[in-house]
Short mmCIF file of C-alpha atoms in Angstrom, two decimals:
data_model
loop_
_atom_site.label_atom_id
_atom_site.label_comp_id
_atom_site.label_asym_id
_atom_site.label_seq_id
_atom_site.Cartn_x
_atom_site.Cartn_y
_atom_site.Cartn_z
CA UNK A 998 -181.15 88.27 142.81
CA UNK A 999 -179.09 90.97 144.11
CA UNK A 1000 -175.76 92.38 143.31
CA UNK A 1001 -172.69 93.45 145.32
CA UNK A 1002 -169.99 95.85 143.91
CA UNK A 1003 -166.13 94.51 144.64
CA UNK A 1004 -163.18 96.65 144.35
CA UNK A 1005 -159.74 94.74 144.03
CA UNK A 1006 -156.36 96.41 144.27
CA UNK A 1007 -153.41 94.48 143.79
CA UNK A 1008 -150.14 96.18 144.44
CA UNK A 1009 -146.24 95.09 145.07
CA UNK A 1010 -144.68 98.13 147.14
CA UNK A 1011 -141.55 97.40 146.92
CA UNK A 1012 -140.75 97.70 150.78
CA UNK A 1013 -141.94 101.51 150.63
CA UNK A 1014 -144.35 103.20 152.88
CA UNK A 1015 -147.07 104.94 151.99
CA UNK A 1016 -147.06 107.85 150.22
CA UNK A 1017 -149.17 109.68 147.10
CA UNK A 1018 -153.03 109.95 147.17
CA UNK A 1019 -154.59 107.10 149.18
CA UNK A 1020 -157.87 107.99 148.16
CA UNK A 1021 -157.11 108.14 144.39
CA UNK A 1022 -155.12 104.43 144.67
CA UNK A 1023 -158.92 103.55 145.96
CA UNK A 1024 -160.47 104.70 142.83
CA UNK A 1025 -162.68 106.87 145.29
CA UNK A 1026 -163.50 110.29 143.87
CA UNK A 1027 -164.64 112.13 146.67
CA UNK A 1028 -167.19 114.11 144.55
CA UNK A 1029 -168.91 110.56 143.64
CA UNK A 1030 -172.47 109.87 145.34
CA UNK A 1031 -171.76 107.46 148.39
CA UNK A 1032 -174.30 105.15 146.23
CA UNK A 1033 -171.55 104.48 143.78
CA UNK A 1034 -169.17 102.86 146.48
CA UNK A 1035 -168.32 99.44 146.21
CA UNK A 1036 -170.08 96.91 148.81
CA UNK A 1037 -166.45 95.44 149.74
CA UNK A 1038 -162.35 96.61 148.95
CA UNK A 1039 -160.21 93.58 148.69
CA UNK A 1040 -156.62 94.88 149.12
CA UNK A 1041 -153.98 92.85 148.41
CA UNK A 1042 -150.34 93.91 149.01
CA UNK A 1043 -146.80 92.48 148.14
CA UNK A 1044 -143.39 92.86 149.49
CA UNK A 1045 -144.64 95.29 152.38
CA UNK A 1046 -141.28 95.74 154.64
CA UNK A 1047 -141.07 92.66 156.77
CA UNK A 1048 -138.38 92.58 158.99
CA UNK A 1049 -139.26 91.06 162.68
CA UNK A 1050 -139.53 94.42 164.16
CA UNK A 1051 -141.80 95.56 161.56
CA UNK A 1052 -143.84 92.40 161.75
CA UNK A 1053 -144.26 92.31 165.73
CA UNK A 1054 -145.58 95.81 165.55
CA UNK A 1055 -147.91 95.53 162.99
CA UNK A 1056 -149.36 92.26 164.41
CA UNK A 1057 -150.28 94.48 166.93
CA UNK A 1058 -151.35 97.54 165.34
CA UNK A 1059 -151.69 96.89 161.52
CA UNK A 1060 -149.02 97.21 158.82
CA UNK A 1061 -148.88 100.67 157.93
CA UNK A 1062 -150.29 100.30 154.52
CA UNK A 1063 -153.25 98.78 156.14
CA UNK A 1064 -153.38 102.11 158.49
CA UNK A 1065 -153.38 104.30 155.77
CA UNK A 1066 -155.90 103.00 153.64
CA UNK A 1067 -158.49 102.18 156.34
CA UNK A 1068 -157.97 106.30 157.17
CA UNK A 1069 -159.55 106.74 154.08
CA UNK A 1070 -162.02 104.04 153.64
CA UNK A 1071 -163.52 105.02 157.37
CA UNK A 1072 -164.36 107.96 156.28
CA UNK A 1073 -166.89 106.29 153.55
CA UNK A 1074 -168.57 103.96 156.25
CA UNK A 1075 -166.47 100.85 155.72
CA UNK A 1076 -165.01 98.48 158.50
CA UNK A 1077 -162.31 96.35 158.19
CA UNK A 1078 -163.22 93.06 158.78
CA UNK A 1079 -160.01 90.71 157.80
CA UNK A 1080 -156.23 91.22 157.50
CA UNK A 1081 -154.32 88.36 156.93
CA UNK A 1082 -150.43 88.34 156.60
CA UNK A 1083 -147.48 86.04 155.27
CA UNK A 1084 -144.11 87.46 156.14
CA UNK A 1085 -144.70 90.52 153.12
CA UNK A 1086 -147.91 89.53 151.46
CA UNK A 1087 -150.98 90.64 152.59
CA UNK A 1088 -154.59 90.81 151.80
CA UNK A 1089 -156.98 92.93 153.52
CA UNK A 1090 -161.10 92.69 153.45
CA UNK A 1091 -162.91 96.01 153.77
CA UNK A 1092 -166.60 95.97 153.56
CA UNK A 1093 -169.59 98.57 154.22
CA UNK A 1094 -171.29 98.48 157.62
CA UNK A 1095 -174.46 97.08 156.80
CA UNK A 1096 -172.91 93.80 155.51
CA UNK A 1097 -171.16 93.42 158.65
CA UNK A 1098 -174.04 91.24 160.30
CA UNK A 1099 -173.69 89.13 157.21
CA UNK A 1100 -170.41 87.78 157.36
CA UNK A 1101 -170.54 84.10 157.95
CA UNK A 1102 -167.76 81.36 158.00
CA UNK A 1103 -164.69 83.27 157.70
CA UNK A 1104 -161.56 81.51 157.41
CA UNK A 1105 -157.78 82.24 156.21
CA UNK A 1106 -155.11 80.08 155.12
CA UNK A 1107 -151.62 80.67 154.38
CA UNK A 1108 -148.86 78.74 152.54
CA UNK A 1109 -145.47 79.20 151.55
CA UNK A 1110 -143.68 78.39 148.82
CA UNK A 1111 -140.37 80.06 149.27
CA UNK A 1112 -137.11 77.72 149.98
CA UNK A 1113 -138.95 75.04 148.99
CA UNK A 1114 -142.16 76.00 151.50
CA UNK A 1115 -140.09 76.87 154.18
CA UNK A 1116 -140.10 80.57 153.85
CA UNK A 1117 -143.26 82.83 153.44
CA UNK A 1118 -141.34 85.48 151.08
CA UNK A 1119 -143.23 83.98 148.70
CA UNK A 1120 -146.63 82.19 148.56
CA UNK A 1121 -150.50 82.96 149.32
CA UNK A 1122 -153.11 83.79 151.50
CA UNK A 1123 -156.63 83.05 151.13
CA UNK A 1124 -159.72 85.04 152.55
CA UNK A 1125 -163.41 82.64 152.32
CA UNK A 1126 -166.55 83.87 153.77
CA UNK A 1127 -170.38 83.16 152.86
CA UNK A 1128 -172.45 85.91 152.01
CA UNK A 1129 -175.78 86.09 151.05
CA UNK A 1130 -176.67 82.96 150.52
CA UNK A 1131 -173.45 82.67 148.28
CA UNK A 1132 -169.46 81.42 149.30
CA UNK A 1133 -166.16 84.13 148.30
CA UNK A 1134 -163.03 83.14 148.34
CA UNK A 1135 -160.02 85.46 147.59
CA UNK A 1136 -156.41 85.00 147.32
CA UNK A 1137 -153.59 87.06 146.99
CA UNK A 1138 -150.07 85.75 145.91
CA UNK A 1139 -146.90 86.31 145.23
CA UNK A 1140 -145.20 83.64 143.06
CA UNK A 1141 -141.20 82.83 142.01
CA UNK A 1142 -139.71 85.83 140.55
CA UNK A 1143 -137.53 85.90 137.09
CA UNK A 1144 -137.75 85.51 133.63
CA UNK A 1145 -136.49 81.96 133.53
CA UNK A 1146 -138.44 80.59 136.71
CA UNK A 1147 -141.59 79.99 134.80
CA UNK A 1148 -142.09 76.36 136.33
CA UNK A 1149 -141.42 77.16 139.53
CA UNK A 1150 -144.28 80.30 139.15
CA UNK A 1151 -146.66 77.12 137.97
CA UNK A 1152 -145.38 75.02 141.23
CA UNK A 1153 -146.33 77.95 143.30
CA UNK A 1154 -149.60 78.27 141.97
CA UNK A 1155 -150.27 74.62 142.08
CA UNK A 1156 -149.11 74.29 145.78
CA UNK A 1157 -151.21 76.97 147.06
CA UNK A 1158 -154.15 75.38 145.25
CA UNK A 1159 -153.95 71.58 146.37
CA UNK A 1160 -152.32 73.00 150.32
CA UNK A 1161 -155.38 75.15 150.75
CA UNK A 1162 -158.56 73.03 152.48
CA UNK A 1163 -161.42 75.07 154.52
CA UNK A 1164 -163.65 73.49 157.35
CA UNK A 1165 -167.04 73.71 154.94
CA UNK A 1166 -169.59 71.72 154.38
CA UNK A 1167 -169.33 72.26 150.65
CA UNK A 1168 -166.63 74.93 149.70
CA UNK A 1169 -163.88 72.91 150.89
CA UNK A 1170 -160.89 74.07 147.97
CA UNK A 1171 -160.49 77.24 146.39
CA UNK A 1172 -161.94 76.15 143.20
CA UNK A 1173 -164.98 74.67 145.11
CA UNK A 1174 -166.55 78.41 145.80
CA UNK A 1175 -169.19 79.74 144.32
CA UNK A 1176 -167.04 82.80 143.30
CA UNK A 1177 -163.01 83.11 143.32
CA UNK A 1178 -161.02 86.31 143.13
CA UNK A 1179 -157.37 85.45 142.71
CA UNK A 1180 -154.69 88.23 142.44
CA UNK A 1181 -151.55 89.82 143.07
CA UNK A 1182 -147.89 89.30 141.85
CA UNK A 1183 -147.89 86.48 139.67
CA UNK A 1184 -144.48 86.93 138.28
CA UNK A 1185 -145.52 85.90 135.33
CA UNK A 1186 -142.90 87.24 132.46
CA UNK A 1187 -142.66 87.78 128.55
CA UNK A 1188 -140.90 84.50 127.23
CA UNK A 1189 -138.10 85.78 125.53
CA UNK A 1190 -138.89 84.58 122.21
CA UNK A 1191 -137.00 85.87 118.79
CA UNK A 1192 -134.90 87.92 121.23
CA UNK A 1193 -137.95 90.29 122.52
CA UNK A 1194 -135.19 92.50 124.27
CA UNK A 1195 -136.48 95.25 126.71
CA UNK A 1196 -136.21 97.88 124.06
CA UNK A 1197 -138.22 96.05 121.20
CA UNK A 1198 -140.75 95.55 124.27
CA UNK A 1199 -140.78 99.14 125.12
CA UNK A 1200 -140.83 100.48 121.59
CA UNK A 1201 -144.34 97.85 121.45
CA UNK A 1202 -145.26 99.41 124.67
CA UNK A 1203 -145.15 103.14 123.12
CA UNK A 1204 -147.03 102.01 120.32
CA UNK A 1205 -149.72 100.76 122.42
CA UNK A 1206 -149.29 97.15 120.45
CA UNK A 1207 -149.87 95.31 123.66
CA UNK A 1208 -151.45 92.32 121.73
CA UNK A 1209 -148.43 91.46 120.05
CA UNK A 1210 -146.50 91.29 123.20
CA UNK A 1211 -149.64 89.02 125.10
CA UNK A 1212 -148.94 86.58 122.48
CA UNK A 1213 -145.28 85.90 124.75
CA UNK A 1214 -147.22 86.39 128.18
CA UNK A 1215 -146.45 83.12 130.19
CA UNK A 1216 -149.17 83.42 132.11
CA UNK A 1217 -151.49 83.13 129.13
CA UNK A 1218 -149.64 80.13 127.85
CA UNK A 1219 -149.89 78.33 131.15
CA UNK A 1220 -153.15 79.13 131.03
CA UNK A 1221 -153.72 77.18 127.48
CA UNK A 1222 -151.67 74.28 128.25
CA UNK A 1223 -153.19 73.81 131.54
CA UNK A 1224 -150.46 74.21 133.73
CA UNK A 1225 -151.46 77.35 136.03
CA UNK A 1226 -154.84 79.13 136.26
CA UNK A 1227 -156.50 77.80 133.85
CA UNK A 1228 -159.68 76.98 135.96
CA UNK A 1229 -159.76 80.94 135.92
CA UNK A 1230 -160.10 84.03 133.30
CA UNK A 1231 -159.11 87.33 133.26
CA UNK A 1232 -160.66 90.54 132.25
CA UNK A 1233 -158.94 91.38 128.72
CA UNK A 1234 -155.62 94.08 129.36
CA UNK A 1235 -155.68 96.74 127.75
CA UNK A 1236 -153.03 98.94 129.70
CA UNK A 1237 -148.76 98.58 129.88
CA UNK A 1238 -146.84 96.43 131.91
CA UNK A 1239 -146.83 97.09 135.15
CA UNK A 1240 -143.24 95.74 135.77
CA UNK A 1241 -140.44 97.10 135.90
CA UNK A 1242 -140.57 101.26 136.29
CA UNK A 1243 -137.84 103.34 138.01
CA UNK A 1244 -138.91 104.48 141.33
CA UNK A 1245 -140.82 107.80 141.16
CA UNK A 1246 -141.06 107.79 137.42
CA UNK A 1247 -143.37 106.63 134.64
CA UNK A 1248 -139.75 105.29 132.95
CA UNK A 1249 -139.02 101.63 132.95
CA UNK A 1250 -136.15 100.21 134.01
CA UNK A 1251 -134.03 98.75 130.93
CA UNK A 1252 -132.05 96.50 133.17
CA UNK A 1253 -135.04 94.31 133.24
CA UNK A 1254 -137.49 93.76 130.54
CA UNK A 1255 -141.27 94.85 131.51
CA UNK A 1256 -143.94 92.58 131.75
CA UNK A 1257 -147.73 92.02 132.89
CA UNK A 1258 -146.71 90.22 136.62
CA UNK A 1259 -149.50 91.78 138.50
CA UNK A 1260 -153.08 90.12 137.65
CA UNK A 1261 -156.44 89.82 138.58
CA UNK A 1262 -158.26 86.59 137.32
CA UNK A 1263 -161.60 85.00 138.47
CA UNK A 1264 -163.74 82.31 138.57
CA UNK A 1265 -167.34 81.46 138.77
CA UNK A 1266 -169.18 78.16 139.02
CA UNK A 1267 -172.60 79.43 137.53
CA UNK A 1268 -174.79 76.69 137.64
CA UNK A 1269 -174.15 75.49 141.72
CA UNK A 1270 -178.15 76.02 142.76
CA UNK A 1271 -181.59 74.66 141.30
CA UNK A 1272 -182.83 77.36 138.64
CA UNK A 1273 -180.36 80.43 139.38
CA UNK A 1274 -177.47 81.51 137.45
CA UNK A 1275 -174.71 82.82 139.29
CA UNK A 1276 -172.71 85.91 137.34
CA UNK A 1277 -169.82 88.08 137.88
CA UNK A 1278 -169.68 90.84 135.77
CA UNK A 1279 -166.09 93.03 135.59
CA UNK A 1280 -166.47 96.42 134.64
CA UNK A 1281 -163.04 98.00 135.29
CA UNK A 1282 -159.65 96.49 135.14
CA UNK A 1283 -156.40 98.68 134.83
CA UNK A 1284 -153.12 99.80 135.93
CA UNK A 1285 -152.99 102.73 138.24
CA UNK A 1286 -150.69 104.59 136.31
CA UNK A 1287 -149.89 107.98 138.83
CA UNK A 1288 -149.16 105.72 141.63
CA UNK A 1289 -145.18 105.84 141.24
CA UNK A 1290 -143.31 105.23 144.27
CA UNK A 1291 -142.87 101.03 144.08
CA UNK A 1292 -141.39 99.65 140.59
CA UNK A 1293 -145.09 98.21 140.23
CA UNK A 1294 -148.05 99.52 138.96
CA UNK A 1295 -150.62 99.10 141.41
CA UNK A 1296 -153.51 97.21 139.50
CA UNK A 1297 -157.33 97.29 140.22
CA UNK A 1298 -160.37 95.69 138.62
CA UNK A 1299 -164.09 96.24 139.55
CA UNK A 1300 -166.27 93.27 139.82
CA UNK A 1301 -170.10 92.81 140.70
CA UNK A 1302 -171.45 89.72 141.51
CA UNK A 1303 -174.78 88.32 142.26
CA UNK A 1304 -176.18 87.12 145.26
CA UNK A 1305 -179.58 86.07 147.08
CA UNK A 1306 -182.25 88.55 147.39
CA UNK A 1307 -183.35 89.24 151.24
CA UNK A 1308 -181.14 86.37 152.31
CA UNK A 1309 -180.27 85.61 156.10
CA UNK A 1310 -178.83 82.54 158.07
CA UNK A 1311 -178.28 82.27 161.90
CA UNK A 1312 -178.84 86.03 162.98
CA UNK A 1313 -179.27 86.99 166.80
CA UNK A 1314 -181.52 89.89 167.21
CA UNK A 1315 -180.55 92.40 170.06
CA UNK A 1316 -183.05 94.05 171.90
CA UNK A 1317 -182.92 98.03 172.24
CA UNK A 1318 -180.52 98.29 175.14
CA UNK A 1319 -180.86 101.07 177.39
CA UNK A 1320 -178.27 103.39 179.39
CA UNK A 1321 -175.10 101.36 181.12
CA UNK A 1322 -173.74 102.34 184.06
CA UNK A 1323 -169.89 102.31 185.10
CA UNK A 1324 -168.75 100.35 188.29
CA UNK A 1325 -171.77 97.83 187.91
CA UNK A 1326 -173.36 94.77 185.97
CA UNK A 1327 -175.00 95.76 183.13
CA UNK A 1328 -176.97 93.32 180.73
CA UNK A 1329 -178.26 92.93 177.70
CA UNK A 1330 -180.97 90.93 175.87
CA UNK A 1331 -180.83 88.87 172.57
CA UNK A 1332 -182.90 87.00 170.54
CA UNK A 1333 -181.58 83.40 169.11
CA UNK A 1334 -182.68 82.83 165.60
CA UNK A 1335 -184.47 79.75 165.04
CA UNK A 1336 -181.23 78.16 162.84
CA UNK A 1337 -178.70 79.42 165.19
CA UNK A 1338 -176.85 76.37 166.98
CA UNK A 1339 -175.57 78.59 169.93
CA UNK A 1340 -172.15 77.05 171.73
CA UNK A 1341 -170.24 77.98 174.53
CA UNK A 1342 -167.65 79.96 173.88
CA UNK A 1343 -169.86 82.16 171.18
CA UNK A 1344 -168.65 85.14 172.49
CA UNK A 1345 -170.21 89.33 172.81
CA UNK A 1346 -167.77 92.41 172.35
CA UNK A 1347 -168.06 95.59 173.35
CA UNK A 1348 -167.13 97.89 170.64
CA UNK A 1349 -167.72 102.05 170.00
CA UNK A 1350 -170.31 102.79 168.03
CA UNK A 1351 -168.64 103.84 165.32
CA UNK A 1352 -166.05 101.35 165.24
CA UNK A 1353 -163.50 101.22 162.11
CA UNK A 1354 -162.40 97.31 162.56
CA UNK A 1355 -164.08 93.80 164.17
CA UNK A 1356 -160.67 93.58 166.03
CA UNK A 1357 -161.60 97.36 168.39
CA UNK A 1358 -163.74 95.21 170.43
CA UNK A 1359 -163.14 97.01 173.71
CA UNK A 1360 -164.03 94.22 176.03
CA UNK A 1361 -166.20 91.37 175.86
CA UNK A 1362 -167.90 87.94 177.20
CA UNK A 1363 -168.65 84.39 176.41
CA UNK A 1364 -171.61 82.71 176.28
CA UNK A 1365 -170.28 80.53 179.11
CA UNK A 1366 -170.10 83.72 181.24
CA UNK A 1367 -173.89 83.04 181.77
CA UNK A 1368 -173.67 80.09 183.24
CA UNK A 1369 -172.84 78.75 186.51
CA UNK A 1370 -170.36 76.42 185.81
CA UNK A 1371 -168.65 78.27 183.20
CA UNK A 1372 -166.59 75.14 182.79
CA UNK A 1373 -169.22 72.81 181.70
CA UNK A 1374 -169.69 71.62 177.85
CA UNK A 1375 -173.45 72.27 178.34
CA UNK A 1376 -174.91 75.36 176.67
CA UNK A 1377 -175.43 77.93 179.43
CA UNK A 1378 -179.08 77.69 181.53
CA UNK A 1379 -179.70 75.31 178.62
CA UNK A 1380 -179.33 77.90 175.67
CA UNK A 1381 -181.26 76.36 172.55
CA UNK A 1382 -181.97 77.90 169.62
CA UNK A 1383 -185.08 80.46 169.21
CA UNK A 1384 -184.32 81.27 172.91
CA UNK A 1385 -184.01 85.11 174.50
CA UNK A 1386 -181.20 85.27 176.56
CA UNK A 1387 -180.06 87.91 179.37
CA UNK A 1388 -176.36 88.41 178.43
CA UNK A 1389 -174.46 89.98 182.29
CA UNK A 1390 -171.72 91.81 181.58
CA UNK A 1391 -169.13 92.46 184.79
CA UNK A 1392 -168.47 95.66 185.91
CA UNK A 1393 -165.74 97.88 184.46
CA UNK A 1394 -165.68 95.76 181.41
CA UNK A 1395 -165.88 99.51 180.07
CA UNK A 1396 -164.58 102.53 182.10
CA UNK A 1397 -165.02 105.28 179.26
CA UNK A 1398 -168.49 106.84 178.97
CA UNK A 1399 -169.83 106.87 175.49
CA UNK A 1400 -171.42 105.48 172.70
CA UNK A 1401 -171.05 101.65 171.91
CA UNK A 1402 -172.50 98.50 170.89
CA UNK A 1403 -172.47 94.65 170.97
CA UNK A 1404 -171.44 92.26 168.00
CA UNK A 1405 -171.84 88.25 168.69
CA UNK A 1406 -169.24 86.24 167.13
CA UNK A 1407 -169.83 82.35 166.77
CA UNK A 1408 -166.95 80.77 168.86
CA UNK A 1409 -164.76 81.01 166.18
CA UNK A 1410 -165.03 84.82 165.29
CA UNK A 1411 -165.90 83.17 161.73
CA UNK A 1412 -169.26 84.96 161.53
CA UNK A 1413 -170.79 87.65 162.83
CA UNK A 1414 -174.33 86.89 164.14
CA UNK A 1415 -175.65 89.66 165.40
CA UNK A 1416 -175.26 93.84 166.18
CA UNK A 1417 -176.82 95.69 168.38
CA UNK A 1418 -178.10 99.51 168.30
CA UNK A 1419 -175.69 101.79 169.77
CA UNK A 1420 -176.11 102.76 173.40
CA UNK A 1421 -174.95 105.14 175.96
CA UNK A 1422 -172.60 103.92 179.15
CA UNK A 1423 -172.64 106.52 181.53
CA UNK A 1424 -171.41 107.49 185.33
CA UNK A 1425 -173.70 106.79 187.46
CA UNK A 1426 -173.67 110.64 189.35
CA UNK A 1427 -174.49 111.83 185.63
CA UNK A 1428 -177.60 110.16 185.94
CA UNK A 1429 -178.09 111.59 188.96
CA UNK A 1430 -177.86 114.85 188.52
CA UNK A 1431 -180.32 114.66 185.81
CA UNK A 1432 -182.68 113.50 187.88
CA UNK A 1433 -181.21 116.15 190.52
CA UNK A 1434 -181.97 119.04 187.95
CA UNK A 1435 -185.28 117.78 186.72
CA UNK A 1436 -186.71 118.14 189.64
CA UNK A 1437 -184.96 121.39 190.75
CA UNK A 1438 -186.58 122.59 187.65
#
């Protein structure tokens, strides 16, 4: 089997914008081999500002958290590939280029649980994909706030659970995947046994005696009992609260006594497939303690997990495409794999070569746009699977000469069937005057 690397970063911001070292809240150290980079960055944010200005705008051009950290990551060959938002929570999927073509059956889900489920200040949002061979799903949360809100933190937890149900053929609930990644502000406090004040906590905390403070963690205890997460583990803690810090200092806040609310847990169901053992190893998990300008510690943990060797499912195979032309048809030619079930609206963007999300396509067609009655349920001149197909793309669906290339989506932009090589669309008089000055010459 193979492995993939996954970097998670959980982190409430406390309404603030960006600011500090991007690249060192990525764990990336820039003197690193690009062989040590994780295969995919799972970024999950709380409490980004949310007002319906903010909101409108960033539906349309990405939160500005989101922005900033896919500056960075770009430079490093990833591509975002998912953002999904509730209201302030957010979770974003990053993943190298090369795994782009294997993304398959991608789907999000959100759910409140604030005011009772009416309000998406708090709740979750789930990320599932295949990969590999093997199913993902993530989810990042943030759950009831305050010491004495402990039940309502395990109501959360248990509505986002039982309210969460994907169109699979197997991985239908979170629990159901072959690997779960579930993080972000739990809210989880220190019960407030034998009158643990915030100074007795502190005075554990400079100590470094976190063990005899994880002894009150609720989360922990739900855990036991079987209340909350307890279908998951998590990586053993061995760094300080992460709640509740002054802003822009490494000094907590003895209004409010610190505790461990940001987590990242997992889960693995090993034994799914006929002789192979699925694993996920974590190698890193700590607070990122430099990061100061939210009252949270921003927390990461570093997983790998293993996967299918050589695996592939329902890939179309582009043909090398040749120069476009502006102010014409141009076309393209693709190859249906033999387990591909094409559809109708499976659809072909146009995106730059070197594009930085799968939401830059810069134009694009559906399948249906090959056929002659584009309003017809029947697969386009009879489109079956192992077929090669002429894709026509109108004129001016690009004006900009350049470098691009083509991605097929299935109808549902779930999965990502197929990328082509890049190509060049050019004027027409350029080519021309090539030819003009080759034979001058």
């Amino acid at each position: 089997m193979d492995e993939l690397r996954i970097h998670i970063i959980t982190y409430n911001v406390a309404t603030r914008s960006p600011e500090g070292n991007i690249t060192e809240l990525l764990g990336i150290n820039e003197k690193e081999s690009k062989l040590s980079l994780p295969d995919f960055y799972l970024i999950g944010l709380q409490e980004v500002k949310s007002q319906p200005q903010n909101c409108v705008l960033d539906a349309i051009f990405s939160d500005p958290w989101t922005n900033a950290i896919r500056n960075v990551l770009v430079k490093y060959g990833y591509v975002k590939a998912k953002t999904v938002r509730l209201v302030g929570i957010i979770l974003s999927m990053f993943c190298l280029r090369k795994h782009i073509i294997h993304l398959r059956d991608m789907q999000n889900i959100c759910t409140r649980t604030g005011l009772m489920g009416l309000w998406g200040n708090k709740g979750g949002v789930s990320q599932r994909l295949q990969i590999y061979g093997c199913s993902i799903c993530f989810i990042n949360c943030h759950l009831a706030a305050h010491d004495h809100l402990q039940q309502e933190r395990i109501a959360d937890y248990n509505q986002i659970l039982h309210h969460q149900k994907f169109k699979s053929t197997e991985a239908t609930s979170i629990l159901f995947h072959d690997y779960v990644f579930w993080f972000g502000d739990v809210n989880f406090r220190l019960e407030n046994e034998n009158n643990l004040s915030a100074d007795t906590i502190i005075q554990h905390i400079n100590d470094n005696n976190f063990l005899s403070l994880l002894k009150y963690d609720q989360l922990k205890s739900a855990m036991v009992t079987g209340e909350a997460f307890s279908e998951l583990v998590e990586p053993d803690i061995t760094f300080p609260p992460t709640y509740k810090y002054m802003f822009h200092s490494n000094e907590y806040d003895i209004n409010r006594r610190p505790g461990w609310t940001d987590r990242i847990l997992y889960k693995v169901n090993a034994n799914v497939y006929e002789n192979v053992t699925l694993d996920s190893t974590p190698h890193v998990y700590k607070a990122i303690d430099n990061f100061t300008c939210s009252d949270h510690r921003p927390v990461m943990a570093i997983f790998t997990i293993k996967v299918f060797s050589n695996y592939a499912e329902r890939v179309v195979k582009f043909l090398p495409i040749q120069s476009w032309y502006t102010n014409q048809e141009n076309t393209a030619t693709c190859m249906m794999g033999a387990d591909v079930d094409p559809k109708i609206w499976d659809w072909v963007g146009v995106f730059k070569e070197n594009f930085t999300s799968l939401d830059e396509y810069q134009g694009f067609i559906y399948l249906a746009n090959n056929s002659t009655d584009a309003a017809s349920e029947a697969l386009p001149n009879n489109i079956r699977s192992g077929d090669k197909i002429e894709l026509r793309f109108y004129e001016n669906i690009i004006r900009t000469p350049g470098k691009y290339r083509l991605l097929y989506f299935s109808q549902d932009s779930g999965s990502v069937l197929g990328m082509s090589g890049p190509f060049h669309l050019q004027n027409r008089f350029e080519d021309n005057n090539v030819q003009r000055a080759h034979l001058d010459w």
